[in-house]
Coordinates of C-alpha atoms and ligand atoms in Angstrom, one line a residue:
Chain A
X1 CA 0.0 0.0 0.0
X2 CA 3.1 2.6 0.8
X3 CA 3.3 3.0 -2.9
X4 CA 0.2 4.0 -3.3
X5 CA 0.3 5.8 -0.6
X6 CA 2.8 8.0 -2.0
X7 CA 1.8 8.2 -5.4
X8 CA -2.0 9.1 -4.4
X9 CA -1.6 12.5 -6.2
X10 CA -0.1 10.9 -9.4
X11 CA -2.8 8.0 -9.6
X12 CA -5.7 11.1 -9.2
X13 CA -4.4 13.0 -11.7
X14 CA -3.8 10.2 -14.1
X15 CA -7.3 9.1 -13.4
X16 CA -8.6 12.5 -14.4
X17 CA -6.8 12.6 -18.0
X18 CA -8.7 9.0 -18.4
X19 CA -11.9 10.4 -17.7
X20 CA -11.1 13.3 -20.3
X21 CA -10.1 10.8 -22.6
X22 CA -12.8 8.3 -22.2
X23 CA -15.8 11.1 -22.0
X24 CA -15.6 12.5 -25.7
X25 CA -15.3 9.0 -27.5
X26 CA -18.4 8.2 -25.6
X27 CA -20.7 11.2 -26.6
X28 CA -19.1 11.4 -29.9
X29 CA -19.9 7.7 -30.9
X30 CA -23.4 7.9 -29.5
X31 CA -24.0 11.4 -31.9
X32 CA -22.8 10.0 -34.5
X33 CA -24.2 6.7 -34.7
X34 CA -27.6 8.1 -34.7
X35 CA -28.1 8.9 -38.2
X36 CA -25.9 6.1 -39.5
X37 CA -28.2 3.7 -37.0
X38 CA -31.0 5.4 -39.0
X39 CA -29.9 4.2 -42.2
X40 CA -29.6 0.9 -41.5
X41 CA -32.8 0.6 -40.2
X42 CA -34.5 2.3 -42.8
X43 CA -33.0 1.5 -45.7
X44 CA -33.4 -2.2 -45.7
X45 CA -30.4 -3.0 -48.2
X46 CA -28.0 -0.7 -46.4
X47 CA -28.7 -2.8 -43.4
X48 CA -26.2 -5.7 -43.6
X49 CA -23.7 -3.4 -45.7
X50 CA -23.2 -0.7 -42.4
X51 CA -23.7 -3.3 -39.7
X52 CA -20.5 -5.4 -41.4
X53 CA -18.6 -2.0 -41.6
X54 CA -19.5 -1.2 -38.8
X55 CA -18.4 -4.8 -37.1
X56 CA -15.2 -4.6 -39.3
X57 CA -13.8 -1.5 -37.4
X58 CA -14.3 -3.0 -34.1
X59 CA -11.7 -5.6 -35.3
X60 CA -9.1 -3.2 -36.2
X61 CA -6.2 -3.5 -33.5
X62 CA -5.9 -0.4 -31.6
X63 CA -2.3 0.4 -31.5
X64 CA -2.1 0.6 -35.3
X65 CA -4.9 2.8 -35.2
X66 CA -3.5 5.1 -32.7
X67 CA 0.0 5.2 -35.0
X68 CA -1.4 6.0 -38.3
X69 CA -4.1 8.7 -36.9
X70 CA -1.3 11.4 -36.9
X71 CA -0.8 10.8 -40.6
X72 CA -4.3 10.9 -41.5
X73 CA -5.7 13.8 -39.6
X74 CA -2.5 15.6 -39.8
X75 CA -2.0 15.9 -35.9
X76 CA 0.9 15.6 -33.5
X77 CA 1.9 12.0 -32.4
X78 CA 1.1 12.9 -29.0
X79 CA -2.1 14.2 -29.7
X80 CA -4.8 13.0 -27.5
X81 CA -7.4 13.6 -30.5
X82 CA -5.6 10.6 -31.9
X83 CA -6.9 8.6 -29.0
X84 CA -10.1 10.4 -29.6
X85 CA -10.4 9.7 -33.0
X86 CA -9.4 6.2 -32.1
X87 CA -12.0 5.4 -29.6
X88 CA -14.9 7.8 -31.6
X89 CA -14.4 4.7 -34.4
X90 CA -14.6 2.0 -31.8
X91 CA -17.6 3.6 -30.0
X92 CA -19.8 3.9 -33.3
X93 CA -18.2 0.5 -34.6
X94 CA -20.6 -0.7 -31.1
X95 CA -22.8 1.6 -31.4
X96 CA -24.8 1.8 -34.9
X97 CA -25.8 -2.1 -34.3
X98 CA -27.7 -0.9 -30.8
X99 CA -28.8 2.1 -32.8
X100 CA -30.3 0.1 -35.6
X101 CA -31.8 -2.6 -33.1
X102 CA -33.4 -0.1 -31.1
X103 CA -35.1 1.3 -33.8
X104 CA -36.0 -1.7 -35.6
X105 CA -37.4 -2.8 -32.3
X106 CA -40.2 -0.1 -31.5
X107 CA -43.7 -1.6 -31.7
X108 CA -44.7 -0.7 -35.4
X109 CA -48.6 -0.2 -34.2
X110 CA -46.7 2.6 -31.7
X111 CA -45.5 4.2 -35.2
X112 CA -48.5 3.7 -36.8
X113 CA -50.5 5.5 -34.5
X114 CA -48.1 8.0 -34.0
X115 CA -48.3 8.6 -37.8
X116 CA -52.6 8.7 -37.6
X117 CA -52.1 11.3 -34.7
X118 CA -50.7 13.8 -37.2
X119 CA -46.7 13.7 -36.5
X120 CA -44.7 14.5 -39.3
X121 CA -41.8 12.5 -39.9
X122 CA -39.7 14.1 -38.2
X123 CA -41.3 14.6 -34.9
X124 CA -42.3 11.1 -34.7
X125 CA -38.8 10.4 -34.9
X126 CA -37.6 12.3 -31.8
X127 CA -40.9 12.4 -29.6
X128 CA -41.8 8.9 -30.3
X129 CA -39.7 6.2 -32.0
X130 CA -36.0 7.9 -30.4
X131 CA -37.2 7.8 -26.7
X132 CA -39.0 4.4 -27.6
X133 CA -35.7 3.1 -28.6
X134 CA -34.1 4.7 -25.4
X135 CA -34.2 1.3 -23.4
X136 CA -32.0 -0.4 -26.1
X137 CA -29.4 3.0 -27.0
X138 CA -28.7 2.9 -23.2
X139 CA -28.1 -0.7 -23.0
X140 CA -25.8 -0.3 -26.0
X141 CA -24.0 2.6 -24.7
X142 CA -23.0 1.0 -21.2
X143 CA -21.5 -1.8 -23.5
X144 CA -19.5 1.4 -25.0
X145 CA -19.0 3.1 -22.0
X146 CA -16.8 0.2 -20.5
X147 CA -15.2 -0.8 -23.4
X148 CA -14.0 2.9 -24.0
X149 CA -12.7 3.1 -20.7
X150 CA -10.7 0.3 -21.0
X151 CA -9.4 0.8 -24.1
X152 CA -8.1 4.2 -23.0
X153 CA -5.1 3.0 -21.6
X154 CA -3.9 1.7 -25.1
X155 CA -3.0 5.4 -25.7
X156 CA 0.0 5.1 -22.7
X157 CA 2.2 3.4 -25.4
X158 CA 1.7 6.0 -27.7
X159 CA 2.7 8.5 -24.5
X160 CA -1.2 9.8 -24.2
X161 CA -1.9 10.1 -20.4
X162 CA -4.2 8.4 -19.0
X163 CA -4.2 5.0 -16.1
X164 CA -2.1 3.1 -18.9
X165 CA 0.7 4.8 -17.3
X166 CA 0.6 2.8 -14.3
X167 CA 0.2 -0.5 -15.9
X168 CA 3.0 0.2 -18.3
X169 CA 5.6 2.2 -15.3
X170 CA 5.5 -0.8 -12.7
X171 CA 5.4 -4.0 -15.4
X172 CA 8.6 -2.1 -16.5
X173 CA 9.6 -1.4 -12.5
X174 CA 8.5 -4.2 -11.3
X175 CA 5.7 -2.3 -8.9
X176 CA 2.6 -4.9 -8.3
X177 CA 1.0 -2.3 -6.8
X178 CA 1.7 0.4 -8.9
X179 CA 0.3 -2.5 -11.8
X180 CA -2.8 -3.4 -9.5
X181 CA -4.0 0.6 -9.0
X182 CA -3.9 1.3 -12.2
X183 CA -6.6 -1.5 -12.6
X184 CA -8.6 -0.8 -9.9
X185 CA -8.9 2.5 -10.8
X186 CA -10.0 1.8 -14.4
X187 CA -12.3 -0.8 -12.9
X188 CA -13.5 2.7 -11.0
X189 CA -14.0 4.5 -13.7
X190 CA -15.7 1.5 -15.3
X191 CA -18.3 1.2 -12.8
X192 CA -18.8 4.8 -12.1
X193 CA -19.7 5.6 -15.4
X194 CA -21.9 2.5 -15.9
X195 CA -24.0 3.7 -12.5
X196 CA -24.4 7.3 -13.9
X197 CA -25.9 5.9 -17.0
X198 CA -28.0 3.6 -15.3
X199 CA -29.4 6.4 -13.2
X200 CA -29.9 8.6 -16.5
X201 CA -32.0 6.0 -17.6
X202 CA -33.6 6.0 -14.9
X203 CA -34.5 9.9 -14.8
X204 CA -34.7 9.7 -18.5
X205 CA -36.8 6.8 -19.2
X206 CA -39.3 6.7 -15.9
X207 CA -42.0 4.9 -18.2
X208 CA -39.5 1.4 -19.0
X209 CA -39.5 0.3 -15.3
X210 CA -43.3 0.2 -15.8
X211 CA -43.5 -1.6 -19.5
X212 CA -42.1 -5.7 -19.4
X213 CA -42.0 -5.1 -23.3
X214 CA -39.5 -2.4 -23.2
X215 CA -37.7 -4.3 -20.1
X216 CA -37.6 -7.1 -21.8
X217 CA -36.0 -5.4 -25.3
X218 CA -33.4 -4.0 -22.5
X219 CA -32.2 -7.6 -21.0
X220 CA -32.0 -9.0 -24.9
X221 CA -29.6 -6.2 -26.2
X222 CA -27.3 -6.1 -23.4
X223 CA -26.8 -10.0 -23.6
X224 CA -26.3 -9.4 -27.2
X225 CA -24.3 -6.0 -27.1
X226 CA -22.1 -7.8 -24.7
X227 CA -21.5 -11.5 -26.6
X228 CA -21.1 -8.8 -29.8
X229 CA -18.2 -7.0 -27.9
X230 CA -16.6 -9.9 -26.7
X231 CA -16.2 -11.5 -29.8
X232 CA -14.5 -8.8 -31.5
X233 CA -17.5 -7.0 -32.5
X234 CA -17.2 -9.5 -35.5
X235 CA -21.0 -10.8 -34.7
X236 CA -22.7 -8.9 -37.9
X237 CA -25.2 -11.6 -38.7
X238 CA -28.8 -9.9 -39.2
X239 CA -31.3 -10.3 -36.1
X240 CA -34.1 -10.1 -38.5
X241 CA -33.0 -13.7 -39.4
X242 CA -31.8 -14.8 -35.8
X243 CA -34.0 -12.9 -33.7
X244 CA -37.8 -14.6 -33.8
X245 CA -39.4 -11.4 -32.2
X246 CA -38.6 -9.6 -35.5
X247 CA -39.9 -11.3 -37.5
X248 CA -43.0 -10.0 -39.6
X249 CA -41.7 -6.5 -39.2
Chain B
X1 CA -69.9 13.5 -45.6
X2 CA -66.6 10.8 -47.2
X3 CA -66.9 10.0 -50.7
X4 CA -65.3 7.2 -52.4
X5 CA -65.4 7.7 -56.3
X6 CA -63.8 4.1 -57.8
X7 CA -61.0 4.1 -55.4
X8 CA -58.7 1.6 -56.0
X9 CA -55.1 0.6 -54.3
X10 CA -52.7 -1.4 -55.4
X11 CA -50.0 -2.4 -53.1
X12 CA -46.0 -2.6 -54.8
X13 CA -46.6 -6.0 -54.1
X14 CA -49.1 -6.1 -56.7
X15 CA -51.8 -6.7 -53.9
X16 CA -55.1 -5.0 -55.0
X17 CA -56.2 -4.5 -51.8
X18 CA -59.5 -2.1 -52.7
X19 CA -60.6 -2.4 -56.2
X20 CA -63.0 0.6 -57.7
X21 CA -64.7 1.0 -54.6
X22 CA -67.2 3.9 -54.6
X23 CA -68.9 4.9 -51.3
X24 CA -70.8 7.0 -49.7
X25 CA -70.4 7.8 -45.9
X26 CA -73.1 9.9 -44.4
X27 CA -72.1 12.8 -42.2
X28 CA -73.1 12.0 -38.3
X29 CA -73.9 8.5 -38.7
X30 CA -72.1 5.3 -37.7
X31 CA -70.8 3.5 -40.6
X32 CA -69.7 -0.1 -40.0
X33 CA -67.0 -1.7 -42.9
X34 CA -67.3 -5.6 -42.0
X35 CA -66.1 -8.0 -43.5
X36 CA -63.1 -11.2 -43.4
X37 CA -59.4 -10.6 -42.4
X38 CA -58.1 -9.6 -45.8
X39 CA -61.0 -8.1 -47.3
X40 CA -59.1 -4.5 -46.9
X41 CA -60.8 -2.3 -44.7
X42 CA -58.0 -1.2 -43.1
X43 CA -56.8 -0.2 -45.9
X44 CA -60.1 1.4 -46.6
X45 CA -59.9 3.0 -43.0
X46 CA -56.2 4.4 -43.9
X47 CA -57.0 5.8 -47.4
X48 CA -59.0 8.6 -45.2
X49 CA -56.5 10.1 -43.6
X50 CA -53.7 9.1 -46.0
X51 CA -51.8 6.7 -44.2
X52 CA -52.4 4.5 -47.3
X53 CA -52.4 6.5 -50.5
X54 CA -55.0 5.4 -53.0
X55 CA -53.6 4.3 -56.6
X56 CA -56.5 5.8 -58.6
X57 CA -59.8 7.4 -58.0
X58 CA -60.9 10.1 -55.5
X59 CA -61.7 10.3 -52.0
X60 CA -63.5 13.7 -51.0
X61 CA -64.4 14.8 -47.4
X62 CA -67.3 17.5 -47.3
X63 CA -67.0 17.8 -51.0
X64 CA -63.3 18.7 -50.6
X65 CA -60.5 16.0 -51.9
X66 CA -58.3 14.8 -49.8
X67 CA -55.0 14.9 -51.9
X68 CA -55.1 18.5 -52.2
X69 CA -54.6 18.6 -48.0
X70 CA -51.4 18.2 -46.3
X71 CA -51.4 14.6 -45.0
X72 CA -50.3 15.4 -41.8
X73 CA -53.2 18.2 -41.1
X74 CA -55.5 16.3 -42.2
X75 CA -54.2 13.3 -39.6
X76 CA -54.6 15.4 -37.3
X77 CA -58.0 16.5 -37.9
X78 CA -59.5 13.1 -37.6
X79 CA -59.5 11.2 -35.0
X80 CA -58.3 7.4 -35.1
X81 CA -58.5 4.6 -32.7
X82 CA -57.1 1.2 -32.9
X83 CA -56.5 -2.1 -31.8
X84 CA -54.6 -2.6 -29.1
X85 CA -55.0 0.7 -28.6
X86 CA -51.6 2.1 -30.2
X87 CA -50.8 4.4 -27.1
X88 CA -47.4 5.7 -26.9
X89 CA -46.1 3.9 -24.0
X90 CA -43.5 6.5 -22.6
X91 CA -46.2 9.3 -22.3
X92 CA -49.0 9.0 -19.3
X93 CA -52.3 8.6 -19.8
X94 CA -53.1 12.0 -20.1
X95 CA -50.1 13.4 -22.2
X96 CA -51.2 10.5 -24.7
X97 CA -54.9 11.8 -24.7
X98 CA -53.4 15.6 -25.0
X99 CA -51.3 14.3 -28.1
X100 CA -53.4 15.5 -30.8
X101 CA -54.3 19.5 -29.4
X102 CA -51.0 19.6 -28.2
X103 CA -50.0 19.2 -31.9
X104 CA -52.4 21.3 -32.8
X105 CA -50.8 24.4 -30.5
X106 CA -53.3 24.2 -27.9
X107 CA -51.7 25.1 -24.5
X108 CA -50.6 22.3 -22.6
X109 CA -52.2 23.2 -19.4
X110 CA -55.5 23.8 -21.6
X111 CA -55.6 20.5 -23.2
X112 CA -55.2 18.5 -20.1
X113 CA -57.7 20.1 -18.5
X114 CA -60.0 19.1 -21.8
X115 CA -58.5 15.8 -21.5
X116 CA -59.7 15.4 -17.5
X117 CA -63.1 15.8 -19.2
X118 CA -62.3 13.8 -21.8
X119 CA -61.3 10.5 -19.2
X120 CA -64.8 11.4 -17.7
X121 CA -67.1 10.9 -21.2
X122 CA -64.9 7.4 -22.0
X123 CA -65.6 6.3 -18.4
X124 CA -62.3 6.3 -16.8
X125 CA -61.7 7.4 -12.8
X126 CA -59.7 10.8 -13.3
X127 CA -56.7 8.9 -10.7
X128 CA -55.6 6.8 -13.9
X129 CA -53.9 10.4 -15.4
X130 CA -50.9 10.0 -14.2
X131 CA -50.2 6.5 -15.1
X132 CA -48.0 5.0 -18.1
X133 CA -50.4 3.0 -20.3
X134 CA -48.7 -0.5 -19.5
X135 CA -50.2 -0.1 -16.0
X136 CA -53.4 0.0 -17.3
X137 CA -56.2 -3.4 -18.3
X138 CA -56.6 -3.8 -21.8
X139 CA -60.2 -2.7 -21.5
X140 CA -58.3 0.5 -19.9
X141 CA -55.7 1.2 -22.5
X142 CA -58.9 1.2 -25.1
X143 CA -60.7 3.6 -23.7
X144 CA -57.7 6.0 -23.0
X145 CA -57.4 5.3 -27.1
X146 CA -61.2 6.3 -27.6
X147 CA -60.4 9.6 -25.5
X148 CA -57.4 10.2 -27.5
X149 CA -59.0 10.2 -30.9
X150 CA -61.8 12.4 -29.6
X151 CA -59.2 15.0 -28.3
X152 CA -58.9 17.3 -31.1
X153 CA -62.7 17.2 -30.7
X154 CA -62.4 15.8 -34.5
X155 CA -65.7 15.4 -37.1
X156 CA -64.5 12.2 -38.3
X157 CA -63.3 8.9 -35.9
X158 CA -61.6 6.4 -37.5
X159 CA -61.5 3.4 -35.7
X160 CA -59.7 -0.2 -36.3
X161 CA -61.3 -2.9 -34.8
X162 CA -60.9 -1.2 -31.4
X163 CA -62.6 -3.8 -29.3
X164 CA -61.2 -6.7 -30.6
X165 CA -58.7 -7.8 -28.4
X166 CA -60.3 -7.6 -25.6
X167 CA -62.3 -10.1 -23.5
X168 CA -66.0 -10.4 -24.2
X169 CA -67.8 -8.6 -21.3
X170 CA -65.4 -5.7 -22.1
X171 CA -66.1 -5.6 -24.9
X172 CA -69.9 -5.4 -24.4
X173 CA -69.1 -2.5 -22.6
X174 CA -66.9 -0.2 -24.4
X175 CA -69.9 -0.9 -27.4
X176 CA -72.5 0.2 -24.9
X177 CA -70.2 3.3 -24.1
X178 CA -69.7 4.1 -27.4
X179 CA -73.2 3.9 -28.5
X180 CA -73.5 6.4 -25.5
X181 CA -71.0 8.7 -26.3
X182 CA -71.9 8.8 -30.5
X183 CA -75.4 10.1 -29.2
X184 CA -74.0 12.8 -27.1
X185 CA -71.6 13.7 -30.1
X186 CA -72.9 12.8 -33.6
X187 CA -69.6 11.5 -35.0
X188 CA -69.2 10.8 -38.6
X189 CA -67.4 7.6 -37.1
X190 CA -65.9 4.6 -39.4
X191 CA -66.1 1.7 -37.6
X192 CA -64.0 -1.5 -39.0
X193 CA -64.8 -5.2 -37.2
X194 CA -65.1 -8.7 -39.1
X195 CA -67.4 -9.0 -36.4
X196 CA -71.2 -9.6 -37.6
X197 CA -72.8 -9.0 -34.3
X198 CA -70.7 -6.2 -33.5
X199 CA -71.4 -4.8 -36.9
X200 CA -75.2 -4.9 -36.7
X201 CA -75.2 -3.4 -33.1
X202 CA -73.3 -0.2 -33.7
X203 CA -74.1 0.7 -37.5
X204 CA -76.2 3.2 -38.3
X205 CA -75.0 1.4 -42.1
X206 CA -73.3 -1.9 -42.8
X207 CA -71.0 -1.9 -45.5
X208 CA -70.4 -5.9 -45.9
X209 CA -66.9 -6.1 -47.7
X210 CA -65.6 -9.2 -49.5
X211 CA -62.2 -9.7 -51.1
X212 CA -60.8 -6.6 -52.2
X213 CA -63.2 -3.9 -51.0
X214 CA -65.4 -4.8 -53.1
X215 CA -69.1 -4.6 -51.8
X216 CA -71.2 -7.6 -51.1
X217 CA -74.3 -5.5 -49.7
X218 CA -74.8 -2.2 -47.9
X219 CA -77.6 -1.0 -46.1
X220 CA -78.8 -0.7 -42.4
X221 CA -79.1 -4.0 -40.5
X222 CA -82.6 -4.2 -40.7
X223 CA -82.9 -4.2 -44.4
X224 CA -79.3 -7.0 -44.8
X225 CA -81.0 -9.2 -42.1
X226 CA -84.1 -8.9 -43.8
X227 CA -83.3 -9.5 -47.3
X228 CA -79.7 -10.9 -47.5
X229 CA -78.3 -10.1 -51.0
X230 CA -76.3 -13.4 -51.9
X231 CA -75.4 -16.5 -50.6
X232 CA -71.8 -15.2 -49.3
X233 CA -74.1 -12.1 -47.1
X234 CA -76.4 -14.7 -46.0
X235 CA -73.6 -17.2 -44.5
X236 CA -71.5 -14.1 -43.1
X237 CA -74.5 -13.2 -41.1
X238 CA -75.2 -16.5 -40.2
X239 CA -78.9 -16.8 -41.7
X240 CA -77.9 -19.8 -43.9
X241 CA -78.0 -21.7 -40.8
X242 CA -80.7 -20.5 -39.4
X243 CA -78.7 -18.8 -36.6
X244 CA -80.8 -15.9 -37.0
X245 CA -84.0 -17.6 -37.6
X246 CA -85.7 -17.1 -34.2
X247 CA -89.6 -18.3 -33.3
X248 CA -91.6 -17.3 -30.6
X249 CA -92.8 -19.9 -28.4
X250 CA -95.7 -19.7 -25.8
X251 CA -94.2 -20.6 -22.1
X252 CA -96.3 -20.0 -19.1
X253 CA -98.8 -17.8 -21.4
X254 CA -96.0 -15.4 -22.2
X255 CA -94.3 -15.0 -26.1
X256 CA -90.8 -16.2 -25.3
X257 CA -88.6 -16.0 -28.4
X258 CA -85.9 -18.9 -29.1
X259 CA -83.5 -19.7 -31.2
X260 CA -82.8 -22.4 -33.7
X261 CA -81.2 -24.4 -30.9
X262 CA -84.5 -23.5 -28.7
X263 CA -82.4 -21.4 -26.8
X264 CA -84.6 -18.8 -24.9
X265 CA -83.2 -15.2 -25.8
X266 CA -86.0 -13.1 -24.7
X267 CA -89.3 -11.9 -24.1
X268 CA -91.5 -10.4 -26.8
X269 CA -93.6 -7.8 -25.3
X270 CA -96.7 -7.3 -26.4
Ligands
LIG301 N1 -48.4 -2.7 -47.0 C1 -49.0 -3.7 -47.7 N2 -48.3 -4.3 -48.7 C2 -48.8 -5.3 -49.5 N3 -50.0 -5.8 -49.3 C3 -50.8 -5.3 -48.2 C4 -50.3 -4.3 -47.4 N4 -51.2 -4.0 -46.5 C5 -52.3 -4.8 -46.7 N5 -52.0 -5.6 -47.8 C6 -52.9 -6.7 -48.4 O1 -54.1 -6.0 -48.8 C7 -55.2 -6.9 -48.5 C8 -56.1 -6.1 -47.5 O2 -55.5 -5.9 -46.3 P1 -56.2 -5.1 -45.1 O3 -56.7 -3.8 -45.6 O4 -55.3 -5.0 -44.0 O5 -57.4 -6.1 -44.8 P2 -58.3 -6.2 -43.5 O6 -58.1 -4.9 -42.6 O7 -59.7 -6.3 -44.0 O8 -57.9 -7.4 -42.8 C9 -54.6 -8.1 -47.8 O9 -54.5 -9.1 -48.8 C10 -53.3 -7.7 -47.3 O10 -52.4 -8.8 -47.3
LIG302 MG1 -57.4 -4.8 -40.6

């Protein structure tokens, strides 16, 4: 414990940058898988054609990534937009699957009687089928949220700041403890963020603790968000064939 | 008044779901579209308020036609209830009643106190307001979807077999409450079941419908029961077997009608 004891200050400030690292890629991916979520749900052929992409750039290994940003966007090498960048691509690689799911899963006879109410497209889109869908985004998003925060620390070897430090500092000085803080503090961050989504939801969504169907939709996409993260992200098969609740949509 | 002139729609699909169907819906009356699953009288129902565009032909409201309005005005002029009642399941009870004259610009605090009233006419206990619909029955959630399309306080209802999915007894009741309300109001309501009975007890007129819009007999009940126009309206409403056919038998020196079966189903008076 002494060294972490001493190094209190260090591990805090450390464990700042990786919240201001991890809190833009989160945000950003979100925004921006909206509209390419969209698509894929509307535009039947586009569907399998994004969702591959999209499950393609999850695969590509991070450390690469974080090298050849500088030449692409013109930055500095030690330019935390690289790691930015970097996580905005894995964040919407996750992200415009649950997007296109949560869409594709709002009750049709909802839309339909939003659409015999009298809202044009476009409000029916943002007062009924995007908060409909909010279940599902926020299931997807805490998938994000942790795997963003974990892959944060990548950006250490490229000498962005963030808990990586630790973990790369004591395996090279042989500090278990310095090793083992570093962890425990991202498994902090981790859980932090996943409770203050949770309670957004929460706030935000007061009606889905009342509805089993939009419950229900929740428990599905996490399980699914979560097998689809662990294997790479490479799971891009369509749920309209796998999934028997979609069917006749 | 809503005027079909040889409407006809055709799906992408090649479907021909109504085919040259021309009819006449009086103002203020209860027009009842019944017919199989199939038949098209949603699609009918939808053509109205152009949720489902019509291929060829004309559709006129009060003499006016309907394509030169903006579809979503128009929506929102009409009222339209369906099955399973099509609330919006992260908005209360009363937000989902306000939807329409909120829309419409009415004042928020303005419309719910309309809607209050509104909970009152479709029979629901005012304490229900603040719930989401999933807390409600299904017989609940239905009449919350009957005050909704009568929110804009709208000429025309549209409504989609809105009593159909729930249980019988419930059913009887929302029919009797909107018998009720239609003479407080004098709707011009379309009213779509494939259910006969239903059919004969809240039409004003019956539109029988077979495959394809196309009409197998229209009139009030009276004059189908009475004089069935073909075989296929005469086994829809069950008087090929008889299931109509009652007699009047004398029990204890009072005219008791029966059915086929001998089934007593009433009293005649005298
Ligand atoms: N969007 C659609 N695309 C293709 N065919 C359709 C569509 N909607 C309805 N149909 C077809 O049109 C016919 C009439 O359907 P519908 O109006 O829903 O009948 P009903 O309400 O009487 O059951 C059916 O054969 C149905 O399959
Ligand atoms: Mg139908």
């Amino acid at each position: 414990m002494n060294w972490v004891i001493n190094n209190l200050g260090l591990i805090w400030s450390l464990t700042l940058d990786h919240v201001a690292l991890a809190v833009p890629p989160i945000i950003l991916g979100f925004i921006i898988s909206i509209p390419i979520g969209w698509v894929a749900n509307r535009f039947h052929a586009s569907r399998g054609v994004l969702l591959t992409i999209s499950g393609l750039l999850y695969t590509v290994p991070s450390l690469p990534l974080f090298i050849a940003l500088p030449a692409i966007l013109g930055t500095g090498i030690l330019d935390p937009i690289n790691v930015v960048v970097g996580l905005t691509i894995y964040a919407v690689a996750l992200m415009v699957r649950s997007v296109a799911d949560a869409l594709a899963a709002v009750d049709a006879g909802v839309r339909q009687a939003a659409t015999a109410m009298g809202y044009s497209a476009w409000q029916r889109f943002w007062r009924v089928e995007f908060p409909l869908a909010g279940p599902v985004l926020l299931a997807g998003l805490r998938v994000v949220s942790v795997s963003t925060v974990s892959l944060v620390s990548i950006g250490s070897v490229i000498g962005v700041s963030s808990l990586g430090y630790l973990f790369l500092n004591g395996l090279q000085r042989n500090i278990i403890e310095e090793v083992a803080s570093g962890i425990v503090a991202t498994l902090l961050i981790a859980v932090v963020f996943d409770l203050l989504l949770v309670l957004a939801g929460r706030v935000l969504l007061p009606w889905a603790k009342a509805d089993p169907t939009a419950k229900r939709a929740w428990r599905k996409t996490v399980e699914t968000a979560i097998a689809g993260a662990s294997a790479g992200g490479s799971v891009v098969d369509d749920p309209a064939v796998s999934d028997p609740s979609m069917a006749g949509r | 008044m809503i005027e079909f002139r040889t409407v006809t729609k055709k799906f992408p699909d090649g479907t021909v779901a109504v085919d040259e169907l021309s009819l006449v819906l009086p103002a203020r009356q209860t027009t009842v579209l019944v017919g199989s699953s199939g038949s098209g009288k949603t699609t009918i129902l939808r053509m109205i308020n152009r949720m489902v565009e019509k291929t060829s032909g004309d559709i006129e409201i009060d003499g006016e036609d309907i394509h030169a309005l903006n579809p979503v005005k128009l929506r929102r002029s009409i009222g339209y209830v369906m099955q399973n009642s099509g609330l919006l399941p992260h908005r209360k009870v009363i937000d989902n009643v306000t939807t329409v004259p909120v829309l419409n610009g009415v004042k928020k605090a303005e419309a719910r106190e309309a809607a209050l009233t509104l909970l009152d006419t479709v029979g629901l206990d005012r304490s229900l307001a603040e719930r989401y619909p999933s807390q409600l029955s299904g017989g609940q959630q239905q009449r919350v979807g009957v005050a909704r399309g009568l929110a804009a306080d709208p000429n025309i209802l549209l409504m989609d077999e809105p009593f159909g999915a729930v249980d019988p007894i419930v059913r009887s009741e929302l029919q009797q409450e909107l018998i009720r309300i239609q003479r407080d109001l004098g709707k011009t309501i379309v009213f779509v079941t494939h259910d006969i009975d239903e059919a004969f007890l809240l039409g004003d007129q019956v539109v029988l419908l077979e495959k394809g819009g196309r009409i197998a007999q229209q009139g009030t009940p009276a004059e189908i029961l009475s004089k069935p126009a073909s075989d296929f309206v005469a086994t829809f409403i069950g008087a090929d077997r008889g299931r109509r056919a009652l007699r009047v038998e004398v029990v204890n020196g009072r005219n008791v009608v029966v059915d086929e079966d001998g089934r007593p189903t009433g009293v005649l008076q005298s």
